[in-house]
mmCIF file of C-alpha atoms and ligand atoms in Angstrom:
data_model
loop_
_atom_site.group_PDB
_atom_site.id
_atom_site.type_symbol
_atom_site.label_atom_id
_atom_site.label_comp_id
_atom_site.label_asym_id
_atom_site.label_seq_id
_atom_site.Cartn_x
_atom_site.Cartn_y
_atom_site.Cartn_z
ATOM 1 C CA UNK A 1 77.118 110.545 94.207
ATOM 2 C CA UNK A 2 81.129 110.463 94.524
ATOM 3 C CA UNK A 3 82.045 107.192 95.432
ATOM 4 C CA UNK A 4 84.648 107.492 98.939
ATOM 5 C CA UNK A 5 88.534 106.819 97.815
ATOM 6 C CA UNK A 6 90.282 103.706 98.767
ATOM 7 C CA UNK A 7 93.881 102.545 98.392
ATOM 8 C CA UNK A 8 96.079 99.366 99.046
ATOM 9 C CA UNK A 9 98.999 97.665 98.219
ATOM 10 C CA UNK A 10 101.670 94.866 98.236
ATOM 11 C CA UNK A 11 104.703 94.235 97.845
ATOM 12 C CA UNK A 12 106.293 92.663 94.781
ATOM 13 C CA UNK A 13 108.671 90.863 97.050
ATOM 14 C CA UNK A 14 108.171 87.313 95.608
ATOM 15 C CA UNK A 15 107.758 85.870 92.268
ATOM 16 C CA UNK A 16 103.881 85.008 93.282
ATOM 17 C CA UNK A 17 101.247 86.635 96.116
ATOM 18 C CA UNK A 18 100.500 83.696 98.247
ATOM 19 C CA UNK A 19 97.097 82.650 99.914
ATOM 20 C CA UNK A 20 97.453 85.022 102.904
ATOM 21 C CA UNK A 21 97.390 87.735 100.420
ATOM 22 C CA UNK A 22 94.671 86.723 98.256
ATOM 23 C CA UNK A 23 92.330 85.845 101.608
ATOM 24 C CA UNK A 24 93.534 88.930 103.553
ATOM 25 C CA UNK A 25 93.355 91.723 101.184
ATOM 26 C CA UNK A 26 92.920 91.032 97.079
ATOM 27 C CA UNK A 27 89.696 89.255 97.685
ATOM 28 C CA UNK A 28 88.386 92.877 99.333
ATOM 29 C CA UNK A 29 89.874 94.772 97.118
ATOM 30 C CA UNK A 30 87.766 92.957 94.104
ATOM 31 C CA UNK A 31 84.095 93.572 96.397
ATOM 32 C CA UNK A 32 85.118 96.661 97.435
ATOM 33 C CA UNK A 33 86.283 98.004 93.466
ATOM 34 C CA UNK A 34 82.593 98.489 93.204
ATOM 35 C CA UNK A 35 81.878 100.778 96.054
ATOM 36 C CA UNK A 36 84.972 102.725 96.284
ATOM 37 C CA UNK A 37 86.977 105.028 93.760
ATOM 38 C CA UNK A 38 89.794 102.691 94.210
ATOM 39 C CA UNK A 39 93.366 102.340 94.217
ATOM 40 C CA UNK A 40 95.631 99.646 93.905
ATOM 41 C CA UNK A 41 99.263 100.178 93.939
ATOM 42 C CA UNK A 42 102.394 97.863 93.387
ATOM 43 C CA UNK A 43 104.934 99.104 95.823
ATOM 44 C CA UNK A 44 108.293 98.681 94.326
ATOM 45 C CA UNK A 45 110.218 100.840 96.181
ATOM 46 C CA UNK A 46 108.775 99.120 99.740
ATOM 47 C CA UNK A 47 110.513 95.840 98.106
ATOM 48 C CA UNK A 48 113.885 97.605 97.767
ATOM 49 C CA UNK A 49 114.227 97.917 101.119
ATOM 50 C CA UNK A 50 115.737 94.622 101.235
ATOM 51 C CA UNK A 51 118.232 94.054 98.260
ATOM 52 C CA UNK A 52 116.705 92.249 95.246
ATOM 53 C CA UNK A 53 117.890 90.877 91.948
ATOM 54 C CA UNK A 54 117.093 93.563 89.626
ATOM 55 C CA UNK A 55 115.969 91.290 86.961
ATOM 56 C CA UNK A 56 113.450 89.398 89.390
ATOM 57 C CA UNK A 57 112.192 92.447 90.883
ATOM 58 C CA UNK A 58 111.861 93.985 87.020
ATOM 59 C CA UNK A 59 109.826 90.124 86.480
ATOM 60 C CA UNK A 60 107.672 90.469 90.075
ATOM 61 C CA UNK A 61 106.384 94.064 89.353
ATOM 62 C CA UNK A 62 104.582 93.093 86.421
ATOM 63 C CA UNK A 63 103.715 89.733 88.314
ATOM 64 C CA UNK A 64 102.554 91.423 90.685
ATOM 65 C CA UNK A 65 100.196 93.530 88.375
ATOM 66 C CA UNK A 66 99.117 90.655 86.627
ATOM 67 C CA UNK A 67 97.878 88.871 89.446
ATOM 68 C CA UNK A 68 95.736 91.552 91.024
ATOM 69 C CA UNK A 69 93.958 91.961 87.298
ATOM 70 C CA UNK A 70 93.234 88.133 87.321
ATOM 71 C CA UNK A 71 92.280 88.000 91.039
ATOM 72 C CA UNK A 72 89.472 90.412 89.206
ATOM 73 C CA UNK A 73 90.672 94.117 89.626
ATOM 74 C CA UNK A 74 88.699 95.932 87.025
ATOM 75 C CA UNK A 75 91.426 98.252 86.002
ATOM 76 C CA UNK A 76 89.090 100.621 83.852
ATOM 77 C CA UNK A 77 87.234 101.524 87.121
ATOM 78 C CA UNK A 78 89.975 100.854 89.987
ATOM 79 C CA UNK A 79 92.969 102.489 89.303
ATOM 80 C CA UNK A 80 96.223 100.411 89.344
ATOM 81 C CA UNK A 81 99.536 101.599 89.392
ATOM 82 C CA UNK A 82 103.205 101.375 89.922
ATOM 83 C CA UNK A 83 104.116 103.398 93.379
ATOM 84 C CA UNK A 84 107.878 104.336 91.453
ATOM 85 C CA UNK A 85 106.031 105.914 88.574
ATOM 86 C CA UNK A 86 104.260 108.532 90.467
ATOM 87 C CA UNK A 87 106.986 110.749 91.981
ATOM 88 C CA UNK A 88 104.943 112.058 94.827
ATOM 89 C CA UNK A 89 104.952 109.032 96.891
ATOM 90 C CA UNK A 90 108.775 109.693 97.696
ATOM 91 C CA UNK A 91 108.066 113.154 97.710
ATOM 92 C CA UNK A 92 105.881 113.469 100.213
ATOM 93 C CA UNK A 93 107.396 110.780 102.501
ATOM 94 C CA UNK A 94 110.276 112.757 102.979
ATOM 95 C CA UNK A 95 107.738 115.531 104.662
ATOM 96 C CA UNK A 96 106.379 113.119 106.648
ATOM 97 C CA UNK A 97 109.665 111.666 107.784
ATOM 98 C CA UNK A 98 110.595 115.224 109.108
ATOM 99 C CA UNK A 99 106.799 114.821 110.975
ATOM 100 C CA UNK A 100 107.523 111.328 112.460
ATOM 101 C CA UNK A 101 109.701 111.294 115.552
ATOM 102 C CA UNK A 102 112.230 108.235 115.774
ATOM 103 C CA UNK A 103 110.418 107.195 119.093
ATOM 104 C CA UNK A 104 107.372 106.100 117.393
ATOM 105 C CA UNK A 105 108.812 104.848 114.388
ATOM 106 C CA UNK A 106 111.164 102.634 116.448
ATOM 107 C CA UNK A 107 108.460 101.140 117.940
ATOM 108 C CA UNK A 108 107.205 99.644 114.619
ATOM 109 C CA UNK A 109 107.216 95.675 115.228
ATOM 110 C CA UNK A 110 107.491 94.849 111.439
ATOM 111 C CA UNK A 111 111.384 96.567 111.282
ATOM 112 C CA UNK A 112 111.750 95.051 114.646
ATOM 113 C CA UNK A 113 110.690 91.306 113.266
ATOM 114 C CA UNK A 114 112.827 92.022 110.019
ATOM 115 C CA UNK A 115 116.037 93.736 110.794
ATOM 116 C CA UNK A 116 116.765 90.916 113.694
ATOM 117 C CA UNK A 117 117.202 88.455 110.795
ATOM 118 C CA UNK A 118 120.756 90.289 109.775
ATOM 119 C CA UNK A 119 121.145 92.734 112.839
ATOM 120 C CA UNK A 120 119.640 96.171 112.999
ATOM 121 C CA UNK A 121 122.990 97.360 111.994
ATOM 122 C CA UNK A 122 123.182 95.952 109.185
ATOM 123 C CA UNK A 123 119.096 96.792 107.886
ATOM 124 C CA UNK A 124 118.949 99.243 105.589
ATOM 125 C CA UNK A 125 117.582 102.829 106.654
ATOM 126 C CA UNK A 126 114.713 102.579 104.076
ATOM 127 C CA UNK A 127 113.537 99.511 106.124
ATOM 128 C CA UNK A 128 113.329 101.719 109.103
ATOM 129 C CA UNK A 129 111.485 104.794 107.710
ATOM 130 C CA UNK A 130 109.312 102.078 105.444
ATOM 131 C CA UNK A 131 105.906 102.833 107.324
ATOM 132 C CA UNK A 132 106.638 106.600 106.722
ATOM 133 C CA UNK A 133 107.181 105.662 102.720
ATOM 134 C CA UNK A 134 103.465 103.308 103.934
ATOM 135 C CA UNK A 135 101.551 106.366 105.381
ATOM 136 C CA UNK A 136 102.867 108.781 101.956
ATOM 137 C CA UNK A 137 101.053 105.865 100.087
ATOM 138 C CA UNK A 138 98.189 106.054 101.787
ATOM 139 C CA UNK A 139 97.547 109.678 102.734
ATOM 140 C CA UNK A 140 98.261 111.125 98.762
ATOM 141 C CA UNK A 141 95.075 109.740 98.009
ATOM 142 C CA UNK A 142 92.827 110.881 100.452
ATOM 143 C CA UNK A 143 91.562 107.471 101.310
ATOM 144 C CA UNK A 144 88.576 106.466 103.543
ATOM 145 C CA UNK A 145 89.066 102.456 103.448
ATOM 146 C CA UNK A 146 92.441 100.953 103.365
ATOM 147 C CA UNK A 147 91.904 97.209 103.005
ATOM 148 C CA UNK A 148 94.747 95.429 104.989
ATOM 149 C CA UNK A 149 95.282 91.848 106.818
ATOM 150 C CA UNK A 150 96.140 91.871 110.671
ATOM 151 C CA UNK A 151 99.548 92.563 110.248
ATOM 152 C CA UNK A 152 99.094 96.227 108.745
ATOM 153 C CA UNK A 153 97.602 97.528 111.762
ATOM 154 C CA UNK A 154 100.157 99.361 113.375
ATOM 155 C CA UNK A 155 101.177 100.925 110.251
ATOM 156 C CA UNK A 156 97.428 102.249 109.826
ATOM 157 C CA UNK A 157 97.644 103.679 113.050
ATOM 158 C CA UNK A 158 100.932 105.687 112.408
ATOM 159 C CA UNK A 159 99.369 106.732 109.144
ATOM 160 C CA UNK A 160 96.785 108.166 111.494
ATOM 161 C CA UNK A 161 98.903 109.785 114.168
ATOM 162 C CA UNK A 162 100.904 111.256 111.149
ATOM 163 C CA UNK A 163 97.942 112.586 109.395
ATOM 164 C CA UNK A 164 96.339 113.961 112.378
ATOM 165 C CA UNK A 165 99.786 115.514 113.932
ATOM 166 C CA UNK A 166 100.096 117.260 110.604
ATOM 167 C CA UNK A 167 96.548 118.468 109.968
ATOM 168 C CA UNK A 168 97.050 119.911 113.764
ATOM 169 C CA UNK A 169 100.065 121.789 112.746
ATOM 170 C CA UNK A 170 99.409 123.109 109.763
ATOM 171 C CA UNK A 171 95.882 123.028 109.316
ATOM 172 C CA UNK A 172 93.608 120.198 107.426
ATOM 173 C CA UNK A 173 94.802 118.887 104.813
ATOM 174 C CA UNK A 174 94.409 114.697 105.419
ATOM 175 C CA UNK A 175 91.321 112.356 105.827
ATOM 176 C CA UNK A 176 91.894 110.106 108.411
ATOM 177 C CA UNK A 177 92.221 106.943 106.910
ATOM 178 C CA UNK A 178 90.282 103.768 108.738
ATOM 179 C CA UNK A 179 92.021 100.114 108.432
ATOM 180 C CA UNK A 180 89.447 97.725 106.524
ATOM 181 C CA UNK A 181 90.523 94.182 108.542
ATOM 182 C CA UNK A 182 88.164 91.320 108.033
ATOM 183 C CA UNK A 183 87.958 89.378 111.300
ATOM 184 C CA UNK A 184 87.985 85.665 109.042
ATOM 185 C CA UNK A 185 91.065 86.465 107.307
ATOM 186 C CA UNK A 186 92.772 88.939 108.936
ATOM 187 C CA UNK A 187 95.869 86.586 109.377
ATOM 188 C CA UNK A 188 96.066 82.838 107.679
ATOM 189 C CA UNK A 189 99.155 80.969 108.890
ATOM 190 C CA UNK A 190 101.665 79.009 107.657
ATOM 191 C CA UNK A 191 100.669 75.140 106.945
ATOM 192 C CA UNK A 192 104.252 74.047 108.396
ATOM 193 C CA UNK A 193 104.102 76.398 111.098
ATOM 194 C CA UNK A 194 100.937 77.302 112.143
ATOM 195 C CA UNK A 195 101.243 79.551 115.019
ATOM 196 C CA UNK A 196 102.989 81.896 112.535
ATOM 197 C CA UNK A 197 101.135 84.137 109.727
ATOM 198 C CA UNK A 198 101.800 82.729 106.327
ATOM 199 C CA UNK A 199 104.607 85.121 104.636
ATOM 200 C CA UNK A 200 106.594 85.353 101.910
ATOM 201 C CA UNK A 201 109.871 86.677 103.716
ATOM 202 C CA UNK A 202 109.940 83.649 106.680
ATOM 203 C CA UNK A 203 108.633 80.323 106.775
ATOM 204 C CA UNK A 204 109.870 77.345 104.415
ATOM 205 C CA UNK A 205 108.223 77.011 101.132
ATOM 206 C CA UNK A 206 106.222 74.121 101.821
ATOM 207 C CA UNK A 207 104.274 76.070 104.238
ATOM 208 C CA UNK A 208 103.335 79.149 102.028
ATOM 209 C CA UNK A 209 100.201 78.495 99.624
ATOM 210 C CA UNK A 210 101.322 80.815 95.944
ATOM 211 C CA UNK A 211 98.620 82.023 93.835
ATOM 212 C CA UNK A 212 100.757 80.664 91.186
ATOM 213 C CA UNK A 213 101.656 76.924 92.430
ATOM 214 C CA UNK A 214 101.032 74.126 90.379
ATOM 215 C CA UNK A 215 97.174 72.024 91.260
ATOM 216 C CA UNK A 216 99.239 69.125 92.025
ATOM 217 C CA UNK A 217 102.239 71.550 94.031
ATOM 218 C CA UNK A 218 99.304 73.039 96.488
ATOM 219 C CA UNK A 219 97.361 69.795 96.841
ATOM 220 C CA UNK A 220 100.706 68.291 98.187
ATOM 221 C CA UNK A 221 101.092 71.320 100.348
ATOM 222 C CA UNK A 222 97.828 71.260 101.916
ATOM 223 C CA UNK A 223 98.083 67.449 102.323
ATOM 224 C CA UNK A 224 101.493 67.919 104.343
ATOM 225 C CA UNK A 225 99.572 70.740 106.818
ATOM 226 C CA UNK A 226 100.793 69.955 110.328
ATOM 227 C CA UNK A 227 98.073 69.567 112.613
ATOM 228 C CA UNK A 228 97.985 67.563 115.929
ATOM 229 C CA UNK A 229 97.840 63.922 117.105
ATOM 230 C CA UNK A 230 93.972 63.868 118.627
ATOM 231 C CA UNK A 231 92.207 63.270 115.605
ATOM 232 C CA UNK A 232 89.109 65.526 116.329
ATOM 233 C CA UNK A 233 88.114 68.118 113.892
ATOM 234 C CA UNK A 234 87.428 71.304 115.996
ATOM 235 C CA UNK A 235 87.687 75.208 115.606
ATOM 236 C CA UNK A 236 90.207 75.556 118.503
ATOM 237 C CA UNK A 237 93.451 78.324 117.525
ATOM 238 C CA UNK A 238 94.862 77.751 120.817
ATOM 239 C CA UNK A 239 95.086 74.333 121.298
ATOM 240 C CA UNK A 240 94.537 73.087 117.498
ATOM 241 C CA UNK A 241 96.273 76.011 115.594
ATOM 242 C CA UNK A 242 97.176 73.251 112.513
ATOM 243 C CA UNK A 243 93.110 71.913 112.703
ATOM 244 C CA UNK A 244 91.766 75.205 112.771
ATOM 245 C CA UNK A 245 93.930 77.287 110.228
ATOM 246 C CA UNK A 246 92.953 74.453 107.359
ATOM 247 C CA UNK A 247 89.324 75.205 108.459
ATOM 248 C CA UNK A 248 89.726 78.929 108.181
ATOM 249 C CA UNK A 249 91.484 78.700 104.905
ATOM 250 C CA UNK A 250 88.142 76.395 103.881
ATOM 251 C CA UNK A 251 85.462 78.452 105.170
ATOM 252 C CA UNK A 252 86.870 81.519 103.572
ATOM 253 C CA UNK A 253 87.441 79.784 99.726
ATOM 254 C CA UNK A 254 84.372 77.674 100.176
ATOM 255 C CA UNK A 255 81.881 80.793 101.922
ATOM 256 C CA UNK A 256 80.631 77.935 104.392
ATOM 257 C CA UNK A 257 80.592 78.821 107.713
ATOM 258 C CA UNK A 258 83.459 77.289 110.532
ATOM 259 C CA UNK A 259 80.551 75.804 111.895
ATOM 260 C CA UNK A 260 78.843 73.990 109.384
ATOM 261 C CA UNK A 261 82.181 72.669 108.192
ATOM 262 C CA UNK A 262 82.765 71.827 111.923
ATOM 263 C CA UNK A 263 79.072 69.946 112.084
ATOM 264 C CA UNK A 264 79.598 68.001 108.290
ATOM 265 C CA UNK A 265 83.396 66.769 109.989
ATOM 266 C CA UNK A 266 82.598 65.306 112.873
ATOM 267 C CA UNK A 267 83.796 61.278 112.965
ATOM 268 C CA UNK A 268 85.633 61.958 109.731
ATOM 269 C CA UNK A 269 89.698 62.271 109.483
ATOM 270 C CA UNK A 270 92.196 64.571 108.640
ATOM 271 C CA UNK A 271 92.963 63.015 105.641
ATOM 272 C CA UNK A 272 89.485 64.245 104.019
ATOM 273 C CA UNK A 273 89.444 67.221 105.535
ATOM 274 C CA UNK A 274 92.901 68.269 103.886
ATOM 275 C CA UNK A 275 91.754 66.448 100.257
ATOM 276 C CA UNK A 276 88.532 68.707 100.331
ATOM 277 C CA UNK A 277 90.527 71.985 101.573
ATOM 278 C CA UNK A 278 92.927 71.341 98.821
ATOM 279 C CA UNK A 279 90.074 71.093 96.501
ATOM 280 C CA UNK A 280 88.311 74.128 97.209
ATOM 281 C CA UNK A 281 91.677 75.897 97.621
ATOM 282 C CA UNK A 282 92.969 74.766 93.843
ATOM 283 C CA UNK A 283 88.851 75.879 92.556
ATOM 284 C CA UNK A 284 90.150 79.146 93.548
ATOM 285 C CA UNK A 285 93.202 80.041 93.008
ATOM 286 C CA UNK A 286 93.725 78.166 89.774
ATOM 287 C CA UNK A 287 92.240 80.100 87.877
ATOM 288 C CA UNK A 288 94.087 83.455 88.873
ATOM 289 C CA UNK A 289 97.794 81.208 87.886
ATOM 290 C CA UNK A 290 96.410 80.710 84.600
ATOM 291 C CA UNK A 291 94.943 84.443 83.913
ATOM 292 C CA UNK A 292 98.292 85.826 85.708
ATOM 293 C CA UNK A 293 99.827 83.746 83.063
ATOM 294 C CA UNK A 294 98.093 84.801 80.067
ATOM 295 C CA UNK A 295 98.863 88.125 80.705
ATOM 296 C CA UNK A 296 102.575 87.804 81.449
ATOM 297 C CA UNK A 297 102.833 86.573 77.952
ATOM 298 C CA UNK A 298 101.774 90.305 76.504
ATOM 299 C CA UNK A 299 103.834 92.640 78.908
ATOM 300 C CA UNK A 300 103.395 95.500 76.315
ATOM 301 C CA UNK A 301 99.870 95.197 77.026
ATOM 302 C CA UNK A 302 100.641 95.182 80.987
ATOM 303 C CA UNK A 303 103.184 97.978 80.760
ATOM 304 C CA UNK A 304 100.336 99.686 78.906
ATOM 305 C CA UNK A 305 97.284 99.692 82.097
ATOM 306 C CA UNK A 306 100.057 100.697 84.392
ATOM 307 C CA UNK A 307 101.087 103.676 82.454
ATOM 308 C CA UNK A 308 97.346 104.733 82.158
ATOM 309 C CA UNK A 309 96.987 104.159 85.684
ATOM 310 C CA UNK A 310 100.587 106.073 86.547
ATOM 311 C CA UNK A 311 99.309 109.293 84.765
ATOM 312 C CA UNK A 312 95.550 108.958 86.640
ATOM 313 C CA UNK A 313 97.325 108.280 90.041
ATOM 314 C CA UNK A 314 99.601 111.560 89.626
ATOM 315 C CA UNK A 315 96.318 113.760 89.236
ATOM 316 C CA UNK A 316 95.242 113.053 92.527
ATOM 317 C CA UNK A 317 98.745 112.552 94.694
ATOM 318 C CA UNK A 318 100.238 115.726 93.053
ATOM 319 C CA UNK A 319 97.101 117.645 94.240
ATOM 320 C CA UNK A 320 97.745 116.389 97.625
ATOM 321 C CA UNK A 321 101.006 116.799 97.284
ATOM 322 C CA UNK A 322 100.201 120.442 96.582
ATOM 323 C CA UNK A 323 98.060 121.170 99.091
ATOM 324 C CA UNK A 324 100.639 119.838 101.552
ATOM 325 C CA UNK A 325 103.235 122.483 100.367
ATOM 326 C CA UNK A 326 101.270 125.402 100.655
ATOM 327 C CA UNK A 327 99.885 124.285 104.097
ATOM 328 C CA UNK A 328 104.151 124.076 105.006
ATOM 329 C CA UNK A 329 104.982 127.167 103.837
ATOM 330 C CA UNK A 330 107.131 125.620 101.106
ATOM 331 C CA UNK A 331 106.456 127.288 97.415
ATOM 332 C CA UNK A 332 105.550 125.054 94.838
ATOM 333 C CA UNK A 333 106.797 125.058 91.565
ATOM 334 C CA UNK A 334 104.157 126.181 88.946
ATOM 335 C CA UNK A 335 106.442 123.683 86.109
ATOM 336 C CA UNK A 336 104.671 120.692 88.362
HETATM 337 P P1 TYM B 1 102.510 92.808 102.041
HETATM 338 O O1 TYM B 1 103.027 92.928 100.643
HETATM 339 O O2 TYM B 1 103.338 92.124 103.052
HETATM 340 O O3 TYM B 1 101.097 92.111 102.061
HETATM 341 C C1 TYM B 1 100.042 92.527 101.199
HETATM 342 C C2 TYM B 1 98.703 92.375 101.922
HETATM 343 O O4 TYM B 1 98.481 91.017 102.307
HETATM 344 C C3 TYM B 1 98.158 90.951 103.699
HETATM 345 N N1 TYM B 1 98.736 89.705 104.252
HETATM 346 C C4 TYM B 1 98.030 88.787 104.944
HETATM 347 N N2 TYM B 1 96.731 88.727 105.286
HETATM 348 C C5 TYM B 1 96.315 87.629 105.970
HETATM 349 N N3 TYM B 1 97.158 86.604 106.316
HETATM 350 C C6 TYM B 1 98.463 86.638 105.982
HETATM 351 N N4 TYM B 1 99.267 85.629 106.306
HETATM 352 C C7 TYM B 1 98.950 87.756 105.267
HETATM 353 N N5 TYM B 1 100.175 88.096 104.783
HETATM 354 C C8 TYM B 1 100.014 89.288 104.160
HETATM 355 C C9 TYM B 1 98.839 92.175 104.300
HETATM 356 O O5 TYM B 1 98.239 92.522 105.519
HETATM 357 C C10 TYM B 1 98.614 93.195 103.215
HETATM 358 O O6 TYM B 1 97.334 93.769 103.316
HETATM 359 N N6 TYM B 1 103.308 97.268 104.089
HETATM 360 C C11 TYM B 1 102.463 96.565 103.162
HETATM 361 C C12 TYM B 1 102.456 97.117 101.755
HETATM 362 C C13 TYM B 1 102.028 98.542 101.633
HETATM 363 C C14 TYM B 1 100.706 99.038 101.814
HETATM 364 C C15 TYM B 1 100.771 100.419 101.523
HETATM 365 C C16 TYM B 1 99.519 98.434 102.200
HETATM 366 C C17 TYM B 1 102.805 99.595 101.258
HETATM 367 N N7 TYM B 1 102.058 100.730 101.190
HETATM 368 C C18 TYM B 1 99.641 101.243 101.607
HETATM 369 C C19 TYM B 1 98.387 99.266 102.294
HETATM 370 C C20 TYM B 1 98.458 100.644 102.004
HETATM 371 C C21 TYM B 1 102.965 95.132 103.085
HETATM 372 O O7 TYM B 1 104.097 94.839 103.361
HETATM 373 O O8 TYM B 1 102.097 94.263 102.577
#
């Protein structure tokens, strides 16, 4: 039986994913490798949308890469792959751009959220058609799951009213891809700020968790959480956002429920609770920081899995990309 096609991304934005990532998407994407004929891409040219140093970004692509391998991407069965080495991603999100009217793509909260940092003047054009550049990702591979945290959503559903405004047109050529949000972890927050998701473009350091922080960096992290003045541990977002993030962040690394954690709390202070979140948190993730390390010390190697992921990746988006032509009317070139 054919396995159904999935594909996700990030960003290699930052020198390290942080917890939010790991808790909101990576984790899935390591269950749902086994399932799924999956892909996993690192989407460099989402990251120049904002400027970057070129050496850095050069440095976070393969950091990127690294860490989804030792988060536990099987790369012999999942494919992984750099989105700037298979040509049809930009390709085909110039199509869709001339399929997505400005109306709806104005409406997209992320550009919203990021361009008011410098003025929407000033944002760059590629930030503004970036969910287009998203839903090319996406639709080239024909996808059925497209693990995501909360914050995806609205591009999924673009993807989706492209996809299905296209297939209308011009006949079927797109599965409608569904978002894969797990209720739990669909959005962790930021320790120092924790009305607001955790996220590698806003919030102060001390607030973001990094797959790659030192034990003694995230224990001190953890241990600085704000929380509130009432003492009482409780599952309450709305009144104890601070309380109930640490527990969310525990339930998910430790796979005990809110409400046993809750139950084994009660009478006891913050001060444990944060010492045995930081615990379970550092169990986790220290071993990706070391793995992600080991293999940043044989790039070659690296370099190597992407390119053998690159060349699988173009066998499926070109066909797509194919098939997209034809259905437009435009004549493909037989060279391709
Ligand atoms: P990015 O790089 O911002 O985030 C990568 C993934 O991590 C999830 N995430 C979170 N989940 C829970 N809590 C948080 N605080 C948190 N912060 C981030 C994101 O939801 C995401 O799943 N636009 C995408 C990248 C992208 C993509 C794609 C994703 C480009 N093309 C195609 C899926 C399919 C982004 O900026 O993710």
């Amino acid at each position: 039986m054919t396995k159904p096609n999935l594909l996700s991304g990030m960003q290699p934005s930052a020198s390290s994913l942080h917890l939010g990532n790991y808790l909101g998407a990576l984790r899935q994407w390591v269950a749902m490798q086994q399932t799924h004929s999956a892909h996993y891409v690192i989407v460099d040219l989402h990251a120049i949308t904002v400027a970057q140093d070129p050496k850095m970004l050069a440095e976070n692509i393969r950091k990127t890469a690294a860490q989804y391998i030792a988060a536990g991407l099987d790369v012999d069965s999942s494919t992984l792959f750099i989105q700037s080495h298979v040509p049809a991603h930009s390709e085909l999100a110039w199509i869709l751009n001339c399929i997505a009217s400005f109306g709806e793509t104005s409406r997209m909260t992320q550009f919203k959220d990021k361009s008011q940092k410098g003025g929407s003047d000033n944002a760059s054009v590629g930030l503004f058609t970036y969910p287009i550049l998203q839903a090319a990702d996406i639709l080239l591979y024909q996808p059925k799951a497209v693990p995501v945290g909360e914050d995806q959503r609205q591009h999924l559903e673009l993807t989706r009213n492209l996809a299905e405004r296209f297939n209308n047109r011009y006949g079927k050529v797109f599965e409608m891809p569904e978002a894969v949000i797990l209720k739990e972890t669909a959005k962790i927050y930021d320790l120092q700020n924790p009305t607001a998701k955790m996220s590698k473009s806003a919030g102060e350091p001390k607030g973001i968790v990094n797959l790659l922080d030192e034990d003694s960096v995230i224990s001190k992290k953890i241990k600085s959480a704000v929380t509130d003045t009432d003492g009482e541990i409780k599952f309450e977002p709305e009144s104890k956002p601070g309380v109930s993030n640490l527990l969310g962040i525990y339930s998910a690394v430790s796979d005990k429920p809110i409400s046993v954690l809750v139950e084994s709390y009660q009478g006891v202070g913050y001060g444990q609770l944060k010492q045995d979140v930081a615990d379970a948190v550092i169990a986790t993730v220290s071993p990706i920081r070391e793995k992600t390390n080991e293999l940043m010390n044989d790039t070659s190697h690296l370099d190597s899995i992407l390119e053998k992921g690159a060349a699988k990746a173009r066998e499926t988006a070109d066909k797509t990309l194919r098939d997209v032509q034809n259905a437009l009317g435009l004549i493909p070139n037989r060279n391709n």
